[in-house]
Amino acid sequence: MSGKKRMTLGDMERLTYLTEFFELENYGIALWKEFGDDVKEPFEAMMKMLDEPECIEDR
């Protein structure tokens, strides 16, 4: 958050959890507005992976 490195998806997940836990909804929204572009690509990749059906091999 100091601006020295980009926010990672893991960092954003932890901060989102804390803002929800402490009921700081406006702060969470502000974080997504400021750092959403940093995590956009990995977030979209994760969501795409979650939408794909799992491949299960019959053995």
PDB file of N, CA, C and O in Angstrom:
ATOM      1  N   MET A   1       0.804  -1.182   0.000  1.00  0.00           N
ATOM      2  CA  MET A   1       0.000   0.000   0.000  1.00  0.00           C
ATOM      3  C   MET A   1       0.856   1.258   0.000  1.00  0.00           C
ATOM      4  O   MET A   1       0.349   2.347  -0.188  1.00  0.00           O
ATOM      5  N   SER A   2       2.148   1.098   0.195  1.00  0.00           N
ATOM      6  CA  SER A   2       3.023   2.262   0.214  1.00  0.00           C
ATOM      7  C   SER A   2       3.372   2.741  -1.185  1.00  0.00           C
ATOM      8  O   SER A   2       3.986   3.788  -1.334  1.00  0.00           O
ATOM      9  N   GLY A   3       2.993   1.981  -2.212  1.00  0.00           N
ATOM     10  CA  GLY A   3       3.268   2.372  -3.583  1.00  0.00           C
ATOM     11  C   GLY A   3       4.585   1.847  -4.106  1.00  0.00           C
ATOM     12  O   GLY A   3       4.949   2.109  -5.236  1.00  0.00           O
ATOM     13  N   LYS A   4       5.319   1.095  -3.313  1.00  0.00           N
ATOM     14  CA  LYS A   4       6.619   0.581  -3.742  1.00  0.00           C
ATOM     15  C   LYS A   4       6.489  -0.662  -4.609  1.00  0.00           C
ATOM     16  O   LYS A   4       7.336  -0.918  -5.427  1.00  0.00           O
ATOM     17  N   LYS A   5       5.446  -1.458  -4.412  1.00  0.00           N
ATOM     18  CA  LYS A   5       5.233  -2.637  -5.244  1.00  0.00           C
ATOM     19  C   LYS A   5       3.751  -2.788  -5.518  1.00  0.00           C
ATOM     20  O   LYS A   5       2.912  -2.231  -4.812  1.00  0.00           O
ATOM     21  N   ARG A   6       3.459  -3.550  -6.561  1.00  0.00           N
ATOM     22  CA  ARG A   6       2.064  -3.761  -6.929  1.00  0.00           C
ATOM     23  C   ARG A   6       1.374  -4.650  -5.903  1.00  0.00           C
ATOM     24  O   ARG A   6       1.987  -5.517  -5.292  1.00  0.00           O
ATOM     25  N   MET A   7       0.098  -4.434  -5.732  1.00  0.00           N
ATOM     26  CA  MET A   7      -0.729  -5.240  -4.839  1.00  0.00           C
ATOM     27  C   MET A   7      -0.911  -6.616  -5.488  1.00  0.00           C
ATOM     28  O   MET A   7      -1.196  -6.711  -6.675  1.00  0.00           O
ATOM     29  N   THR A   8      -0.743  -7.671  -4.715  1.00  0.00           N
ATOM     30  CA  THR A   8      -0.987  -9.015  -5.235  1.00  0.00           C
ATOM     31  C   THR A   8      -2.414  -9.425  -4.901  1.00  0.00           C
ATOM     32  O   THR A   8      -3.066  -8.819  -4.038  1.00  0.00           O
ATOM     33  N   LEU A   9      -2.894 -10.459  -5.572  1.00  0.00           N
ATOM     34  CA  LEU A   9      -4.238 -10.953  -5.302  1.00  0.00           C
ATOM     35  C   LEU A   9      -4.342 -11.443  -3.859  1.00  0.00           C
ATOM     36  O   LEU A   9      -5.336 -11.205  -3.183  1.00  0.00           O
ATOM     37  N   GLY A  10      -3.305 -12.097  -3.367  1.00  0.00           N
ATOM     38  CA  GLY A  10      -3.302 -12.560  -1.978  1.00  0.00           C
ATOM     39  C   GLY A  10      -3.397 -11.408  -0.985  1.00  0.00           C
ATOM     40  O   GLY A  10      -4.123 -11.498   0.006  1.00  0.00           O
ATOM     41  N   ASP A  11      -2.653 -10.343  -1.262  1.00  0.00           N
ATOM     42  CA  ASP A  11      -2.729  -9.152  -0.411  1.00  0.00           C
ATOM     43  C   ASP A  11      -4.149  -8.600  -0.402  1.00  0.00           C
ATOM     44  O   ASP A  11      -4.696  -8.244   0.635  1.00  0.00           O
ATOM     45  N   MET A  12      -4.734  -8.515  -1.600  1.00  0.00           N
ATOM     46  CA  MET A  12      -6.081  -7.955  -1.727  1.00  0.00           C
ATOM     47  C   MET A  12      -7.104  -8.833  -1.008  1.00  0.00           C
ATOM     48  O   MET A  12      -8.017  -8.321  -0.360  1.00  0.00           O
ATOM     49  N   GLU A  13      -6.939 -10.155  -1.102  1.00  0.00           N
ATOM     50  CA  GLU A  13      -7.859 -11.057  -0.404  1.00  0.00           C
ATOM     51  C   GLU A  13      -7.780 -10.855   1.102  1.00  0.00           C
ATOM     52  O   GLU A  13      -8.803 -10.830   1.783  1.00  0.00           O
ATOM     53  N   ARG A  14      -6.571 -10.703   1.627  1.00  0.00           N
ATOM     54  CA  ARG A  14      -6.411 -10.493   3.078  1.00  0.00           C
ATOM     55  C   ARG A  14      -7.028  -9.175   3.511  1.00  0.00           C
ATOM     56  O   ARG A  14      -7.728  -9.111   4.526  1.00  0.00           O
ATOM     57  N   LEU A  15      -6.777  -8.124   2.748  1.00  0.00           N
ATOM     58  CA  LEU A  15      -7.349  -6.824   3.105  1.00  0.00           C
ATOM     59  C   LEU A  15      -8.872  -6.829   2.986  1.00  0.00           C
ATOM     60  O   LEU A  15      -9.568  -6.234   3.817  1.00  0.00           O
ATOM     61  N   THR A  16      -9.397  -7.513   1.974  1.00  0.00           N
ATOM     62  CA  THR A  16     -10.844  -7.617   1.815  1.00  0.00           C
ATOM     63  C   THR A  16     -11.454  -8.352   3.003  1.00  0.00           C
ATOM     64  O   THR A  16     -12.483  -7.941   3.550  1.00  0.00           O
ATOM     65  N   TYR A  17     -10.811  -9.438   3.420  1.00  0.00           N
ATOM     66  CA  TYR A  17     -11.298 -10.186   4.582  1.00  0.00           C
ATOM     67  C   TYR A  17     -11.342  -9.288   5.820  1.00  0.00           C
ATOM     68  O   TYR A  17     -12.329  -9.260   6.554  1.00  0.00           O
ATOM     69  N   LEU A  18     -10.254  -8.527   6.054  1.00  0.00           N
ATOM     70  CA  LEU A  18     -10.197  -7.663   7.235  1.00  0.00           C
ATOM     71  C   LEU A  18     -11.246  -6.560   7.182  1.00  0.00           C
ATOM     72  O   LEU A  18     -11.879  -6.260   8.209  1.00  0.00           O
ATOM     73  N   THR A  19     -11.435  -5.955   6.014  1.00  0.00           N
ATOM     74  CA  THR A  19     -12.435  -4.890   5.931  1.00  0.00           C
ATOM     75  C   THR A  19     -13.838  -5.435   6.159  1.00  0.00           C
ATOM     76  O   THR A  19     -14.667  -4.764   6.775  1.00  0.00           O
ATOM     77  N   GLU A  20     -14.105  -6.659   5.681  1.00  0.00           N
ATOM     78  CA  GLU A  20     -15.418  -7.257   5.931  1.00  0.00           C
ATOM     79  C   GLU A  20     -15.572  -7.654   7.390  1.00  0.00           C
ATOM     80  O   GLU A  20     -16.632  -7.454   7.983  1.00  0.00           O
ATOM     81  N   PHE A  21     -14.513  -8.197   7.994  1.00  0.00           N
ATOM     82  CA  PHE A  21     -14.561  -8.628   9.384  1.00  0.00           C
ATOM     83  C   PHE A  21     -14.837  -7.444  10.313  1.00  0.00           C
ATOM     84  O   PHE A  21     -15.624  -7.546  11.248  1.00  0.00           O
ATOM     85  N   PHE A  22     -14.167  -6.332  10.050  1.00  0.00           N
ATOM     86  CA  PHE A  22     -14.329  -5.148  10.888  1.00  0.00           C
ATOM     87  C   PHE A  22     -15.436  -4.217  10.397  1.00  0.00           C
ATOM     88  O   PHE A  22     -15.589  -3.104  10.900  1.00  0.00           O
ATOM     89  N   GLU A  23     -16.207  -4.693   9.426  1.00  0.00           N
ATOM     90  CA  GLU A  23     -17.348  -3.963   8.874  1.00  0.00           C
ATOM     91  C   GLU A  23     -16.961  -2.570   8.376  1.00  0.00           C
ATOM     92  O   GLU A  23     -17.616  -1.577   8.662  1.00  0.00           O
ATOM     93  N   LEU A  24     -15.877  -2.528   7.627  1.00  0.00           N
ATOM     94  CA  LEU A  24     -15.382  -1.282   7.032  1.00  0.00           C
ATOM     95  C   LEU A  24     -15.661  -1.294   5.534  1.00  0.00           C
ATOM     96  O   LEU A  24     -14.746  -1.244   4.705  1.00  0.00           O
ATOM     97  N   GLU A  25     -16.920  -1.364   5.182  1.00  0.00           N
ATOM     98  CA  GLU A  25     -17.335  -1.521   3.790  1.00  0.00           C
ATOM     99  C   GLU A  25     -16.789  -0.414   2.888  1.00  0.00           C
ATOM    100  O   GLU A  25     -16.271  -0.689   1.802  1.00  0.00           O
ATOM    101  N   ASN A  26     -16.872   0.827   3.322  1.00  0.00           N
ATOM    102  CA  ASN A  26     -16.393   1.948   2.498  1.00  0.00           C
ATOM    103  C   ASN A  26     -14.892   1.870   2.266  1.00  0.00           C
ATOM    104  O   ASN A  26     -14.403   2.217   1.188  1.00  0.00           O
ATOM    105  N   TYR A  27     -14.150   1.425   3.261  1.00  0.00           N
ATOM    106  CA  TYR A  27     -12.704   1.279   3.098  1.00  0.00           C
ATOM    107  C   TYR A  27     -12.400   0.163   2.095  1.00  0.00           C
ATOM    108  O   TYR A  27     -11.500   0.293   1.269  1.00  0.00           O
ATOM    109  N   GLY A  28     -13.151  -0.926   2.163  1.00  0.00           N
ATOM    110  CA  GLY A  28     -12.975  -2.026   1.209  1.00  0.00           C
ATOM    111  C   GLY A  28     -13.245  -1.582  -0.219  1.00  0.00           C
ATOM    112  O   GLY A  28     -12.515  -1.937  -1.146  1.00  0.00           O
ATOM    113  N   ILE A  29     -14.282  -0.784  -0.402  1.00  0.00           N
ATOM    114  CA  ILE A  29     -14.598  -0.256  -1.733  1.00  0.00           C
ATOM    115  C   ILE A  29     -13.469   0.648  -2.213  1.00  0.00           C
ATOM    116  O   ILE A  29     -13.052   0.574  -3.380  1.00  0.00           O
ATOM    117  N   ALA A  30     -12.947   1.467  -1.334  1.00  0.00           N
ATOM    118  CA  ALA A  30     -11.841   2.360  -1.700  1.00  0.00           C
ATOM    119  C   ALA A  30     -10.601   1.567  -2.099  1.00  0.00           C
ATOM    120  O   ALA A  30      -9.888   1.943  -3.039  1.00  0.00           O
ATOM    121  N   LEU A  31     -10.337   0.451  -1.400  1.00  0.00           N
ATOM    122  CA  LEU A  31      -9.200  -0.395  -1.760  1.00  0.00           C
ATOM    123  C   LEU A  31      -9.361  -0.964  -3.165  1.00  0.00           C
ATOM    124  O   LEU A  31      -8.408  -0.978  -3.950  1.00  0.00           O
ATOM    125  N   TRP A  32     -10.561  -1.449  -3.478  1.00  0.00           N
ATOM    126  CA  TRP A  32     -10.798  -2.006  -4.814  1.00  0.00           C
ATOM    127  C   TRP A  32     -10.680  -0.936  -5.886  1.00  0.00           C
ATOM    128  O   TRP A  32     -10.175  -1.195  -6.981  1.00  0.00           O
ATOM    129  N   LYS A  33     -11.133   0.277  -5.587  1.00  0.00           N
ATOM    130  CA  LYS A  33     -11.008   1.370  -6.557  1.00  0.00           C
ATOM    131  C   LYS A  33      -9.544   1.706  -6.820  1.00  0.00           C
ATOM    132  O   LYS A  33      -9.142   1.946  -7.950  1.00  0.00           O
ATOM    133  N   GLU A  34      -8.748   1.727  -5.761  1.00  0.00           N
ATOM    134  CA  GLU A  34      -7.350   2.120  -5.909  1.00  0.00           C
ATOM    135  C   GLU A  34      -6.470   1.010  -6.465  1.00  0.00           C
ATOM    136  O   GLU A  34      -5.593   1.257  -7.287  1.00  0.00           O
ATOM    137  N   PHE A  35      -6.687  -0.226  -6.015  1.00  0.00           N
ATOM    138  CA  PHE A  35      -5.779  -1.315  -6.371  1.00  0.00           C
ATOM    139  C   PHE A  35      -6.405  -2.375  -7.269  1.00  0.00           C
ATOM    140  O   PHE A  35      -5.777  -3.385  -7.570  1.00  0.00           O
ATOM    141  N   GLY A  36      -7.636  -2.161  -7.701  1.00  0.00           N
ATOM    142  CA  GLY A  36      -8.325  -3.145  -8.534  1.00  0.00           C
ATOM    143  C   GLY A  36      -7.599  -3.470  -9.821  1.00  0.00           C
ATOM    144  O   GLY A  36      -7.569  -4.627 -10.252  1.00  0.00           O
ATOM    145  N   ASP A  37      -6.965  -2.475 -10.436  1.00  0.00           N
ATOM    146  CA  ASP A  37      -6.232  -2.717 -11.675  1.00  0.00           C
ATOM    147  C   ASP A  37      -5.020  -3.610 -11.455  1.00  0.00           C
ATOM    148  O   ASP A  37      -4.637  -4.374 -12.341  1.00  0.00           O
ATOM    149  N   ASP A  38      -4.412  -3.535 -10.271  1.00  0.00           N
ATOM    150  CA  ASP A  38      -3.249  -4.370  -9.967  1.00  0.00           C
ATOM    151  C   ASP A  38      -3.606  -5.851  -9.917  1.00  0.00           C
ATOM    152  O   ASP A  38      -2.780  -6.705 -10.228  1.00  0.00           O
ATOM    153  N   VAL A  39      -4.822  -6.164  -9.495  1.00  0.00           N
ATOM    154  CA  VAL A  39      -5.210  -7.566  -9.308  1.00  0.00           C
ATOM    155  C   VAL A  39      -6.223  -8.040 -10.352  1.00  0.00           C
ATOM    156  O   VAL A  39      -6.715  -9.160 -10.261  1.00  0.00           O
ATOM    157  N   LYS A  40      -6.523  -7.208 -11.332  1.00  0.00           N
ATOM    158  CA  LYS A  40      -7.555  -7.540 -12.311  1.00  0.00           C
ATOM    159  C   LYS A  40      -7.237  -8.833 -13.070  1.00  0.00           C
ATOM    160  O   LYS A  40      -8.086  -9.727 -13.160  1.00  0.00           O
ATOM    161  N   GLU A  41      -6.034  -8.935 -13.616  1.00  0.00           N
ATOM    162  CA  GLU A  41      -5.677 -10.106 -14.420  1.00  0.00           C
ATOM    163  C   GLU A  41      -5.697 -11.405 -13.615  1.00  0.00           C
ATOM    164  O   GLU A  41      -6.340 -12.369 -14.016  1.00  0.00           O
ATOM    165  N   PRO A  42      -5.018 -11.480 -12.453  1.00  0.00           N
ATOM    166  CA  PRO A  42      -5.079 -12.730 -11.695  1.00  0.00           C
ATOM    167  C   PRO A  42      -6.483 -13.029 -11.164  1.00  0.00           C
ATOM    168  O   PRO A  42      -6.879 -14.192 -11.070  1.00  0.00           O
ATOM    169  N   PHE A  43      -7.251 -11.989 -10.827  1.00  0.00           N
ATOM    170  CA  PHE A  43      -8.614 -12.198 -10.344  1.00  0.00           C
ATOM    171  C   PHE A  43      -9.486 -12.804 -11.438  1.00  0.00           C
ATOM    172  O   PHE A  43     -10.218 -13.763 -11.198  1.00  0.00           O
ATOM    173  N   GLU A  44      -9.395 -12.266 -12.655  1.00  0.00           N
ATOM    174  CA  GLU A  44     -10.175 -12.806 -13.772  1.00  0.00           C
ATOM    175  C   GLU A  44      -9.751 -14.230 -14.098  1.00  0.00           C
ATOM    176  O   GLU A  44     -10.593 -15.076 -14.412  1.00  0.00           O
ATOM    177  N   ALA A  45      -8.456 -14.531 -14.020  1.00  0.00           N
ATOM    178  CA  ALA A  45      -7.975 -15.890 -14.269  1.00  0.00           C
ATOM    179  C   ALA A  45      -8.519 -16.855 -13.222  1.00  0.00           C
ATOM    180  O   ALA A  45      -8.929 -17.972 -13.552  1.00  0.00           O
ATOM    181  N   MET A  46      -8.547 -16.427 -11.959  1.00  0.00           N
ATOM    182  CA  MET A  46      -9.080 -17.272 -10.895  1.00  0.00           C
ATOM    183  C   MET A  46     -10.575 -17.525 -11.105  1.00  0.00           C
ATOM    184  O   MET A  46     -11.043 -18.642 -10.964  1.00  0.00           O
ATOM    185  N   MET A  47     -11.316 -16.480 -11.465  1.00  0.00           N
ATOM    186  CA  MET A  47     -12.747 -16.636 -11.683  1.00  0.00           C
ATOM    187  C   MET A  47     -13.029 -17.547 -12.877  1.00  0.00           C
ATOM    188  O   MET A  47     -13.946 -18.370 -12.832  1.00  0.00           O
ATOM    189  N   LYS A  48     -12.229 -17.440 -13.930  1.00  0.00           N
ATOM    190  CA  LYS A  48     -12.387 -18.311 -15.091  1.00  0.00           C
ATOM    191  C   LYS A  48     -12.132 -19.764 -14.700  1.00  0.00           C
ATOM    192  O   LYS A  48     -12.862 -20.659 -15.107  1.00  0.00           O
ATOM    193  N   MET A  49     -11.100 -19.982 -13.907  1.00  0.00           N
ATOM    194  CA  MET A  49     -10.774 -21.331 -13.466  1.00  0.00           C
ATOM    195  C   MET A  49     -11.914 -21.902 -12.615  1.00  0.00           C
ATOM    196  O   MET A  49     -12.262 -23.076 -12.735  1.00  0.00           O
ATOM    197  N   LEU A  50     -12.520 -21.085 -11.772  1.00  0.00           N
ATOM    198  CA  LEU A  50     -13.613 -21.555 -10.919  1.00  0.00           C
ATOM    199  C   LEU A  50     -14.873 -21.866 -11.725  1.00  0.00           C
ATOM    200  O   LEU A  50     -15.686 -22.694 -11.311  1.00  0.00           O
ATOM    201  N   ASP A  51     -15.045 -21.210 -12.880  1.00  0.00           N
ATOM    202  CA  ASP A  51     -16.219 -21.452 -13.720  1.00  0.00           C
ATOM    203  C   ASP A  51     -16.108 -22.706 -14.569  1.00  0.00           C
ATOM    204  O   ASP A  51     -17.116 -23.242 -15.012  1.00  0.00           O
ATOM    205  N   GLU A  52     -14.884 -23.185 -14.792  1.00  0.00           N
ATOM    206  CA  GLU A  52     -14.686 -24.364 -15.634  1.00  0.00           C
ATOM    207  C   GLU A  52     -15.047 -25.621 -14.871  1.00  0.00           C
ATOM    208  O   GLU A  52     -14.695 -25.763 -13.692  1.00  0.00           O
ATOM    209  N   PRO A  53     -15.751 -26.554 -15.535  1.00  0.00           N
ATOM    210  CA  PRO A  53     -16.070 -27.822 -14.859  1.00  0.00           C
ATOM    211  C   PRO A  53     -14.792 -28.630 -14.641  1.00  0.00           C
ATOM    212  O   PRO A  53     -13.857 -28.585 -15.435  1.00  0.00           O
ATOM    213  N   GLU A  54     -14.753 -29.316 -13.532  1.00  0.00           N
ATOM    214  CA  GLU A  54     -13.577 -30.128 -13.230  1.00  0.00           C
ATOM    215  C   GLU A  54     -13.563 -31.362 -14.118  1.00  0.00           C
ATOM    216  O   GLU A  54     -14.595 -31.967 -14.408  1.00  0.00           O
ATOM    217  N   CYS A  55     -12.387 -31.733 -14.553  1.00  0.00           N
ATOM    218  CA  CYS A  55     -12.214 -32.943 -15.346  1.00  0.00           C
ATOM    219  C   CYS A  55     -11.908 -34.098 -14.413  1.00  0.00           C
ATOM    220  O   CYS A  55     -10.911 -34.051 -13.679  1.00  0.00           O
ATOM    221  N   ILE A  56     -12.748 -35.088 -14.422  1.00  0.00           N
ATOM    222  CA  ILE A  56     -12.544 -36.265 -13.570  1.00  0.00           C
ATOM    223  C   ILE A  56     -12.353 -37.469 -14.466  1.00  0.00           C
ATOM    224  O   ILE A  56     -13.187 -37.771 -15.307  1.00  0.00           O
ATOM    225  N   GLU A  57     -11.223 -38.129 -14.299  1.00  0.00           N
ATOM    226  CA  GLU A  57     -10.934 -39.319 -15.104  1.00  0.00           C
ATOM    227  C   GLU A  57     -11.514 -40.556 -14.416  1.00  0.00           C
ATOM    228  O   GLU A  57     -11.394 -40.715 -13.220  1.00  0.00           O
ATOM    229  N   ASP A  58     -12.119 -41.435 -15.211  1.00  0.00           N
ATOM    230  CA  ASP A  58     -12.591 -42.720 -14.681  1.00  0.00           C
ATOM    231  C   ASP A  58     -11.412 -43.662 -14.673  1.00  0.00           C
ATOM    232  O   ASP A  58     -10.742 -43.843 -15.667  1.00  0.00           O
ATOM    233  N   ARG A  59     -11.170 -44.260 -13.550  1.00  0.00           N
ATOM    234  CA  ARG A  59     -10.031 -45.188 -13.469  1.00  0.00           C
ATOM    235  C   ARG A  59     -10.522 -46.580 -13.260  1.00  0.00           C
ATOM    236  O   ARG A  59     -11.399 -46.909 -12.625  1.00  0.00           O
TER     237      ARG A  59
END
